[in-house]
PDB file of C-alpha atoms in Angstrom:
ATOM      1  CA  UNK A   1      73.857 147.021   5.547  1.00  0.00           C
ATOM      2  CA  UNK A   2      71.766 147.843   8.580  1.00  0.00           C
ATOM      3  CA  UNK A   3      72.850 150.589  10.955  1.00  0.00           C
ATOM      4  CA  UNK A   4      71.973 150.784  14.626  1.00  0.00           C
ATOM      5  CA  UNK A   5      70.554 153.984  16.112  1.00  0.00           C
ATOM      6  CA  UNK A   6      73.938 155.466  16.997  1.00  0.00           C
ATOM      7  CA  UNK A   7      75.466 154.663  13.600  1.00  0.00           C
ATOM      8  CA  UNK A   8      72.411 156.175  11.913  1.00  0.00           C
ATOM      9  CA  UNK A   9      72.819 159.305  14.021  1.00  0.00           C
ATOM     10  CA  UNK A  10      76.451 159.571  12.944  1.00  0.00           C
ATOM     11  CA  UNK A  11      75.507 159.092   9.302  1.00  0.00           C
ATOM     12  CA  UNK A  12      72.730 161.684   9.497  1.00  0.00           C
ATOM     13  CA  UNK A  13      75.063 164.206  11.087  1.00  0.00           C
ATOM     14  CA  UNK A  14      77.785 163.611   8.511  1.00  0.00           C
ATOM     15  CA  UNK A  15      75.339 163.823   5.617  1.00  0.00           C
ATOM     16  CA  UNK A  16      73.844 166.996   7.030  1.00  0.00           C
ATOM     17  CA  UNK A  17      77.239 168.702   7.057  1.00  0.00           C
ATOM     18  CA  UNK A  18      78.309 167.098   3.755  1.00  0.00           C
ATOM     19  CA  UNK A  19      75.244 168.406   1.941  1.00  0.00           C
ATOM     20  CA  UNK A  20      75.851 171.956   3.045  1.00  0.00           C
ATOM     21  CA  UNK A  21      77.724 173.630   0.265  1.00  0.00           C
ATOM     22  CA  UNK A  22      76.655 171.096  -2.336  1.00  0.00           C
ATOM     23  CA  UNK A  23      73.652 173.092  -3.489  1.00  0.00           C
ATOM     24  CA  UNK A  24      75.849 175.405  -5.553  1.00  0.00           C
ATOM     25  CA  UNK A  25      77.491 172.486  -7.351  1.00  0.00           C
ATOM     26  CA  UNK A  26      74.186 170.791  -8.144  1.00  0.00           C
ATOM     27  CA  UNK A  27      72.517 173.974  -9.352  1.00  0.00           C
ATOM     28  CA  UNK A  28      75.493 174.656 -11.597  1.00  0.00           C
ATOM     29  CA  UNK A  29      75.463 171.065 -12.871  1.00  0.00           C
ATOM     30  CA  UNK A  30      71.742 171.359 -13.584  1.00  0.00           C
ATOM     31  CA  UNK A  31      72.428 174.449 -15.672  1.00  0.00           C
ATOM     32  CA  UNK A  32      75.445 172.842 -17.345  1.00  0.00           C
ATOM     33  CA  UNK A  33      72.926 170.248 -18.519  1.00  0.00           C
ATOM     34  CA  UNK A  34      71.005 173.105 -20.175  1.00  0.00           C
ATOM     35  CA  UNK A  35      68.898 176.189 -19.369  1.00  0.00           C
ATOM     36  CA  UNK A  36      66.152 175.466 -16.860  1.00  0.00           C
ATOM     37  CA  UNK A  37      63.536 177.205 -14.781  1.00  0.00           C
ATOM     38  CA  UNK A  38      63.498 176.659 -11.059  1.00  0.00           C
ATOM     39  CA  UNK A  39      61.184 173.662 -10.957  1.00  0.00           C
ATOM     40  CA  UNK A  40      63.316 171.919 -13.578  1.00  0.00           C
ATOM     41  CA  UNK A  41      66.473 172.653 -11.609  1.00  0.00           C
ATOM     42  CA  UNK A  42      64.866 171.145  -8.510  1.00  0.00           C
ATOM     43  CA  UNK A  43      63.720 168.087 -10.447  1.00  0.00           C
ATOM     44  CA  UNK A  44      67.232 167.625 -11.869  1.00  0.00           C
ATOM     45  CA  UNK A  45      68.773 167.805  -8.386  1.00  0.00           C
ATOM     46  CA  UNK A  46      66.186 165.388  -6.944  1.00  0.00           C
ATOM     47  CA  UNK A  47      66.882 162.856  -9.676  1.00  0.00           C
ATOM     48  CA  UNK A  48      70.655 163.258  -9.722  1.00  0.00           C
ATOM     49  CA  UNK A  49      71.030 162.986  -5.955  1.00  0.00           C
ATOM     50  CA  UNK A  50      68.369 160.275  -5.447  1.00  0.00           C
ATOM     51  CA  UNK A  51      66.363 162.792  -3.389  1.00  0.00           C
ATOM     52  CA  UNK A  52      69.140 163.070  -0.791  1.00  0.00           C
ATOM     53  CA  UNK A  53      69.562 166.791  -1.469  1.00  0.00           C
ATOM     54  CA  UNK A  54      66.636 169.138  -1.623  1.00  0.00           C
ATOM     55  CA  UNK A  55      66.043 172.830  -1.058  1.00  0.00           C
ATOM     56  CA  UNK A  56      62.837 174.769  -0.540  1.00  0.00           C
ATOM     57  CA  UNK A  57      61.735 177.318  -3.124  1.00  0.00           C
ATOM     58  CA  UNK A  58      62.824 180.302  -1.038  1.00  0.00           C
ATOM     59  CA  UNK A  59      66.343 178.942  -0.590  1.00  0.00           C
ATOM     60  CA  UNK A  60      66.535 178.189  -4.301  1.00  0.00           C
ATOM     61  CA  UNK A  61      65.389 181.676  -5.297  1.00  0.00           C
ATOM     62  CA  UNK A  62      67.822 183.278  -2.881  1.00  0.00           C
ATOM     63  CA  UNK A  63      70.676 181.106  -4.171  1.00  0.00           C
ATOM     64  CA  UNK A  64      69.825 181.859  -7.811  1.00  0.00           C
ATOM     65  CA  UNK A  65      69.653 185.579  -7.025  1.00  0.00           C
ATOM     66  CA  UNK A  66      73.092 185.438  -5.401  1.00  0.00           C
ATOM     67  CA  UNK A  67      74.608 183.577  -8.355  1.00  0.00           C
ATOM     68  CA  UNK A  68      73.043 186.109 -10.706  1.00  0.00           C
ATOM     69  CA  UNK A  69      74.575 188.997  -8.727  1.00  0.00           C
ATOM     70  CA  UNK A  70      77.900 187.151  -8.785  1.00  0.00           C
ATOM     71  CA  UNK A  71      77.599 186.868 -12.616  1.00  0.00           C
ATOM     72  CA  UNK A  72      77.638 183.073 -12.502  1.00  0.00           C
ATOM     73  CA  UNK A  73      74.238 182.691 -14.134  1.00  0.00           C
ATOM     74  CA  UNK A  74      71.956 184.644 -16.473  1.00  0.00           C
ATOM     75  CA  UNK A  75      68.228 184.418 -16.917  1.00  0.00           C
ATOM     76  CA  UNK A  76      65.576 185.193 -19.494  1.00  0.00           C
ATOM     77  CA  UNK A  77      61.871 185.683 -18.912  1.00  0.00           C
ATOM     78  CA  UNK A  78      59.570 183.287 -20.715  1.00  0.00           C
ATOM     79  CA  UNK A  79      55.809 183.405 -20.639  1.00  0.00           C
ATOM     80  CA  UNK A  80      54.379 180.644 -18.452  1.00  0.00           C
ATOM     81  CA  UNK A  81      51.609 178.608 -19.986  1.00  0.00           C
ATOM     82  CA  UNK A  82      48.560 180.206 -18.406  1.00  0.00           C
ATOM     83  CA  UNK A  83      50.570 181.292 -15.359  1.00  0.00           C
ATOM     84  CA  UNK A  84      53.066 183.984 -14.451  1.00  0.00           C
ATOM     85  CA  UNK A  85      56.258 184.499 -16.466  1.00  0.00           C
ATOM     86  CA  UNK A  86      59.024 182.016 -15.772  1.00  0.00           C
ATOM     87  CA  UNK A  87      62.656 182.866 -15.301  1.00  0.00           C
ATOM     88  CA  UNK A  88      64.773 180.475 -17.323  1.00  0.00           C
ATOM     89  CA  UNK A  89      68.272 180.305 -15.899  1.00  0.00           C
ATOM     90  CA  UNK A  90      71.443 179.464 -17.794  1.00  0.00           C
ATOM     91  CA  UNK A  91      75.125 179.321 -16.954  1.00  0.00           C
ATOM     92  CA  UNK A  92      76.968 182.496 -17.858  1.00  0.00           C
ATOM     93  CA  UNK A  93      80.446 182.434 -19.394  1.00  0.00           C
ATOM     94  CA  UNK A  94      81.897 183.240 -15.979  1.00  0.00           C
ATOM     95  CA  UNK A  95      79.842 180.509 -14.308  1.00  0.00           C
ATOM     96  CA  UNK A  96      80.797 177.925 -16.939  1.00  0.00           C
ATOM     97  CA  UNK A  97      84.518 178.658 -16.555  1.00  0.00           C
ATOM     98  CA  UNK A  98      84.392 178.615 -12.755  1.00  0.00           C
ATOM     99  CA  UNK A  99      82.354 175.398 -12.738  1.00  0.00           C
ATOM    100  CA  UNK A 100      84.813 173.655 -15.077  1.00  0.00           C
ATOM    101  CA  UNK A 101      87.733 174.603 -12.853  1.00  0.00           C
ATOM    102  CA  UNK A 102      85.843 173.571  -9.732  1.00  0.00           C
ATOM    103  CA  UNK A 103      85.017 170.162 -11.204  1.00  0.00           C
ATOM    104  CA  UNK A 104      88.585 169.645 -12.398  1.00  0.00           C
ATOM    105  CA  UNK A 105      90.166 170.592  -9.089  1.00  0.00           C
ATOM    106  CA  UNK A 106      87.680 169.107  -6.646  1.00  0.00           C
ATOM    107  CA  UNK A 107      86.019 166.205  -8.420  1.00  0.00           C
ATOM    108  CA  UNK A 108      87.964 164.875 -11.417  1.00  0.00           C
ATOM    109  CA  UNK A 109      91.467 165.202  -9.998  1.00  0.00           C
ATOM    110  CA  UNK A 110      90.353 163.724  -6.666  1.00  0.00           C
ATOM    111  CA  UNK A 111      87.606 161.153  -7.210  1.00  0.00           C
ATOM    112  CA  UNK A 112      88.735 159.950 -10.617  1.00  0.00           C
ATOM    113  CA  UNK A 113      92.135 158.757  -9.394  1.00  0.00           C
ATOM    114  CA  UNK A 114      92.403 155.004 -10.078  1.00  0.00           C
ATOM    115  CA  UNK A 115      93.189 154.222  -6.440  1.00  0.00           C
ATOM    116  CA  UNK A 116      90.208 156.257  -5.245  1.00  0.00           C
ATOM    117  CA  UNK A 117      87.920 154.694  -7.849  1.00  0.00           C
ATOM    118  CA  UNK A 118      89.041 151.268  -6.638  1.00  0.00           C
ATOM    119  CA  UNK A 119      88.188 152.183  -3.057  1.00  0.00           C
ATOM    120  CA  UNK A 120      84.794 153.544  -4.013  1.00  0.00           C
ATOM    121  CA  UNK A 121      84.025 150.497  -6.133  1.00  0.00           C
ATOM    122  CA  UNK A 122      84.587 148.307  -3.091  1.00  0.00           C
ATOM    123  CA  UNK A 123      81.537 149.980  -1.542  1.00  0.00           C
ATOM    124  CA  UNK A 124      79.368 149.001  -4.481  1.00  0.00           C
ATOM    125  CA  UNK A 125      78.798 145.513  -3.173  1.00  0.00           C
TER     126      UNK A 125
ATOM    127  CA  UNK B   1      82.927 202.216 -10.559  1.00  0.00           C
ATOM    128  CA  UNK B   2      79.177 202.736 -10.551  1.00  0.00           C
ATOM    129  CA  UNK B   3      77.481 206.070 -11.198  1.00  0.00           C
ATOM    130  CA  UNK B   4      76.127 206.182  -7.645  1.00  0.00           C
ATOM    131  CA  UNK B   5      79.575 205.576  -6.186  1.00  0.00           C
ATOM    132  CA  UNK B   6      80.944 208.513  -8.201  1.00  0.00           C
ATOM    133  CA  UNK B   7      78.114 210.666  -6.854  1.00  0.00           C
ATOM    134  CA  UNK B   8      78.901 209.465  -3.342  1.00  0.00           C
ATOM    135  CA  UNK B   9      82.596 210.366  -3.689  1.00  0.00           C
ATOM    136  CA  UNK B  10      81.598 213.838  -4.839  1.00  0.00           C
ATOM    137  CA  UNK B  11      79.046 214.125  -2.036  1.00  0.00           C
ATOM    138  CA  UNK B  12      81.539 213.079   0.625  1.00  0.00           C
ATOM    139  CA  UNK B  13      84.066 215.623  -0.653  1.00  0.00           C
ATOM    140  CA  UNK B  14      81.517 218.430  -0.455  1.00  0.00           C
ATOM    141  CA  UNK B  15      80.159 217.087   2.857  1.00  0.00           C
ATOM    142  CA  UNK B  16      83.642 216.948   4.377  1.00  0.00           C
ATOM    143  CA  UNK B  17      84.485 220.465   3.190  1.00  0.00           C
ATOM    144  CA  UNK B  18      81.246 221.656   4.805  1.00  0.00           C
ATOM    145  CA  UNK B  19      81.956 219.789   8.032  1.00  0.00           C
ATOM    146  CA  UNK B  20      85.484 221.095   8.437  1.00  0.00           C
ATOM    147  CA  UNK B  21      84.347 224.620   7.559  1.00  0.00           C
ATOM    148  CA  UNK B  22      81.722 224.499  10.324  1.00  0.00           C
ATOM    149  CA  UNK B  23      84.231 222.877  12.686  1.00  0.00           C
ATOM    150  CA  UNK B  24      86.714 225.628  11.953  1.00  0.00           C
ATOM    151  CA  UNK B  25      84.081 228.271  12.582  1.00  0.00           C
ATOM    152  CA  UNK B  26      83.094 226.663  15.891  1.00  0.00           C
ATOM    153  CA  UNK B  27      86.695 226.360  17.073  1.00  0.00           C
ATOM    154  CA  UNK B  28      87.366 230.029  16.427  1.00  0.00           C
ATOM    155  CA  UNK B  29      84.217 231.011  18.285  1.00  0.00           C
ATOM    156  CA  UNK B  30      84.217 228.476  21.143  1.00  0.00           C
ATOM    157  CA  UNK B  31      82.234 230.664  23.582  1.00  0.00           C
ATOM    158  CA  UNK B  32      79.393 231.206  21.173  1.00  0.00           C
ATOM    159  CA  UNK B  33      79.350 228.090  19.035  1.00  0.00           C
ATOM    160  CA  UNK B  34      81.252 225.435  21.000  1.00  0.00           C
ATOM    161  CA  UNK B  35      78.046 223.463  21.567  1.00  0.00           C
ATOM    162  CA  UNK B  36      77.666 223.106  17.815  1.00  0.00           C
ATOM    163  CA  UNK B  37      80.750 220.863  17.436  1.00  0.00           C
ATOM    164  CA  UNK B  38      79.095 217.697  18.745  1.00  0.00           C
ATOM    165  CA  UNK B  39      75.937 218.303  16.765  1.00  0.00           C
ATOM    166  CA  UNK B  40      77.893 218.936  13.561  1.00  0.00           C
ATOM    167  CA  UNK B  41      79.934 215.759  14.029  1.00  0.00           C
ATOM    168  CA  UNK B  42      76.744 213.772  14.563  1.00  0.00           C
ATOM    169  CA  UNK B  43      75.076 215.224  11.481  1.00  0.00           C
ATOM    170  CA  UNK B  44      78.287 214.605   9.536  1.00  0.00           C
ATOM    171  CA  UNK B  45      78.219 210.894  10.418  1.00  0.00           C
ATOM    172  CA  UNK B  46      74.488 210.539   9.817  1.00  0.00           C
ATOM    173  CA  UNK B  47      74.838 212.241   6.422  1.00  0.00           C
ATOM    174  CA  UNK B  48      77.417 209.671   5.314  1.00  0.00           C
ATOM    175  CA  UNK B  49      75.317 206.825   6.592  1.00  0.00           C
ATOM    176  CA  UNK B  50      72.054 208.001   4.986  1.00  0.00           C
ATOM    177  CA  UNK B  51      73.587 208.890   1.631  1.00  0.00           C
ATOM    178  CA  UNK B  52      75.664 205.709   1.587  1.00  0.00           C
ATOM    179  CA  UNK B  53      72.567 203.641   2.237  1.00  0.00           C
ATOM    180  CA  UNK B  54      70.450 205.553  -0.291  1.00  0.00           C
ATOM    181  CA  UNK B  55      73.007 205.505  -3.107  1.00  0.00           C
ATOM    182  CA  UNK B  56      74.280 202.017  -2.274  1.00  0.00           C
ATOM    183  CA  UNK B  57      70.818 200.490  -2.473  1.00  0.00           C
ATOM    184  CA  UNK B  58      70.474 201.883  -6.001  1.00  0.00           C
ATOM    185  CA  UNK B  59      73.580 200.057  -7.195  1.00  0.00           C
ATOM    186  CA  UNK B  60      73.409 196.709  -8.912  1.00  0.00           C
ATOM    187  CA  UNK B  61      76.230 194.464  -7.766  1.00  0.00           C
ATOM    188  CA  UNK B  62      75.784 192.595 -11.050  1.00  0.00           C
ATOM    189  CA  UNK B  63      77.320 195.557 -12.878  1.00  0.00           C
ATOM    190  CA  UNK B  64      80.485 195.811 -10.869  1.00  0.00           C
ATOM    191  CA  UNK B  65      83.115 193.455  -9.541  1.00  0.00           C
ATOM    192  CA  UNK B  66      84.186 195.473  -6.563  1.00  0.00           C
ATOM    193  CA  UNK B  67      82.969 195.090  -3.012  1.00  0.00           C
ATOM    194  CA  UNK B  68      80.552 198.007  -3.071  1.00  0.00           C
ATOM    195  CA  UNK B  69      80.089 198.402   0.712  1.00  0.00           C
ATOM    196  CA  UNK B  70      83.879 198.448   1.029  1.00  0.00           C
ATOM    197  CA  UNK B  71      84.214 201.016  -1.755  1.00  0.00           C
ATOM    198  CA  UNK B  72      81.623 203.258  -0.115  1.00  0.00           C
ATOM    199  CA  UNK B  73      83.602 202.969   3.119  1.00  0.00           C
ATOM    200  CA  UNK B  74      86.833 203.823   1.287  1.00  0.00           C
ATOM    201  CA  UNK B  75      85.194 206.812  -0.402  1.00  0.00           C
ATOM    202  CA  UNK B  76      83.901 208.266   2.863  1.00  0.00           C
ATOM    203  CA  UNK B  77      87.149 207.615   4.757  1.00  0.00           C
ATOM    204  CA  UNK B  78      89.348 208.797   1.904  1.00  0.00           C
ATOM    205  CA  UNK B  79      87.500 212.055   1.372  1.00  0.00           C
ATOM    206  CA  UNK B  80      87.252 212.685   5.092  1.00  0.00           C
ATOM    207  CA  UNK B  81      90.979 212.053   5.467  1.00  0.00           C
ATOM    208  CA  UNK B  82      91.870 214.259   2.511  1.00  0.00           C
ATOM    209  CA  UNK B  83      89.817 217.228   3.612  1.00  0.00           C
ATOM    210  CA  UNK B  84      90.776 216.704   7.256  1.00  0.00           C
ATOM    211  CA  UNK B  85      94.450 216.691   6.352  1.00  0.00           C
ATOM    212  CA  UNK B  86      94.109 219.868   4.272  1.00  0.00           C
ATOM    213  CA  UNK B  87      92.285 221.497   7.176  1.00  0.00           C
ATOM    214  CA  UNK B  88      94.924 220.478   9.717  1.00  0.00           C
ATOM    215  CA  UNK B  89      97.812 221.570   7.535  1.00  0.00           C
ATOM    216  CA  UNK B  90      96.477 224.886   6.278  1.00  0.00           C
ATOM    217  CA  UNK B  91      93.846 226.100   8.705  1.00  0.00           C
ATOM    218  CA  UNK B  92      94.899 224.649  12.031  1.00  0.00           C
ATOM    219  CA  UNK B  93      98.611 225.111  11.404  1.00  0.00           C
ATOM    220  CA  UNK B  94      99.156 221.495  12.280  1.00  0.00           C
ATOM    221  CA  UNK B  95     102.279 219.659  11.347  1.00  0.00           C
ATOM    222  CA  UNK B  96     102.980 216.728   9.098  1.00  0.00           C
ATOM    223  CA  UNK B  97     103.126 214.610  12.235  1.00  0.00           C
ATOM    224  CA  UNK B  98      99.393 215.170  12.801  1.00  0.00           C
ATOM    225  CA  UNK B  99      98.689 214.352   9.193  1.00  0.00           C
ATOM    226  CA  UNK B 100     100.811 211.206   9.370  1.00  0.00           C
ATOM    227  CA  UNK B 101      99.033 210.123  12.536  1.00  0.00           C
ATOM    228  CA  UNK B 102      95.614 210.388  10.867  1.00  0.00           C
ATOM    229  CA  UNK B 103      96.894 208.711   7.719  1.00  0.00           C
ATOM    230  CA  UNK B 104      98.368 205.733   9.595  1.00  0.00           C
ATOM    231  CA  UNK B 105      95.207 205.342  11.653  1.00  0.00           C
ATOM    232  CA  UNK B 106      93.084 205.237   8.531  1.00  0.00           C
ATOM    233  CA  UNK B 107      95.448 202.860   6.742  1.00  0.00           C
ATOM    234  CA  UNK B 108      95.335 200.551   9.755  1.00  0.00           C
ATOM    235  CA  UNK B 109      91.545 200.358   9.819  1.00  0.00           C
ATOM    236  CA  UNK B 110      91.201 200.123   6.048  1.00  0.00           C
ATOM    237  CA  UNK B 111      93.780 197.308   5.990  1.00  0.00           C
ATOM    238  CA  UNK B 112      91.769 195.340   8.532  1.00  0.00           C
ATOM    239  CA  UNK B 113      88.641 195.907   6.477  1.00  0.00           C
ATOM    240  CA  UNK B 114      90.435 194.868   3.267  1.00  0.00           C
ATOM    241  CA  UNK B 115      91.727 191.657   4.881  1.00  0.00           C
ATOM    242  CA  UNK B 116      88.261 190.769   6.130  1.00  0.00           C
ATOM    243  CA  UNK B 117      86.730 191.533   2.733  1.00  0.00           C
ATOM    244  CA  UNK B 118      88.897 188.862   1.079  1.00  0.00           C
ATOM    245  CA  UNK B 119      86.297 186.381   2.268  1.00  0.00           C
ATOM    246  CA  UNK B 120      83.618 188.265   0.368  1.00  0.00           C
ATOM    247  CA  UNK B 121      82.565 188.332  -3.295  1.00  0.00           C
ATOM    248  CA  UNK B 122      81.041 191.680  -4.175  1.00  0.00           C
ATOM    249  CA  UNK B 123      80.225 192.172  -0.517  1.00  0.00           C
ATOM    250  CA  UNK B 124      78.522 188.771  -0.213  1.00  0.00           C
ATOM    251  CA  UNK B 125      80.286 186.498   2.300  1.00  0.00           C
ATOM    252  CA  UNK B 126      81.675 183.352   0.599  1.00  0.00           C
ATOM    253  CA  UNK B 127      79.815 181.237   3.146  1.00  0.00           C
ATOM    254  CA  UNK B 128      76.555 182.911   2.166  1.00  0.00           C
ATOM    255  CA  UNK B 129      77.178 182.817  -1.585  1.00  0.00           C
ATOM    256  CA  UNK B 130      78.153 179.164  -1.820  1.00  0.00           C
ATOM    257  CA  UNK B 131      76.119 177.601   0.945  1.00  0.00           C
TER     258      UNK B 131
END
């Protein structure tokens, strides 16, 4: 489906707003998948979102620091191969519980409804 | 409650006692020491600010679940109110009405602060934490 300039502008604007706030979810999902250092978290997000969501290193570090302060994630230091030590992040118990509830309330109970799935499947073609 | 916050509560108690003692002295000797009131009040405020900043920056928000900036504010206001009320009641021969007036004023401002802080997690705005 080809969009004209105005439609593309609308889509870009919507996506811009839609993506804001999603970084937390994707970082948490990356860590639900298993402990990762920052580059691995970024790679996971790139792959999972088809490169539609990306964050620079500074934003990622700041976000991870905030989640650590909020007790949502933990980290361990591992020696980097020939480089500086790497921080390997993992979901904490608090983070895991909050993430599960968030997914249940905002994803599963909303997007997994049969009628919603039907609507979304119509967009597959 | 963090160790630094406990120290701050103790500091603000001592600081407030000192402030009201100086204030009392100035008020009883207005001709000689009246000019000192403004200076003392300024130093009193700066002392809270400097110590709050110094002790607060040494706290790890990871180790507590309270809104630390809010708690530091509560500590300073609470101690100031407590010592101020004691001073009014026993040294200035003030009435309970004065005390009640100060108390209600403080409760009003602290309530506003508490309502605002509901949109914060450990002092971090929700918008900032989950952006």
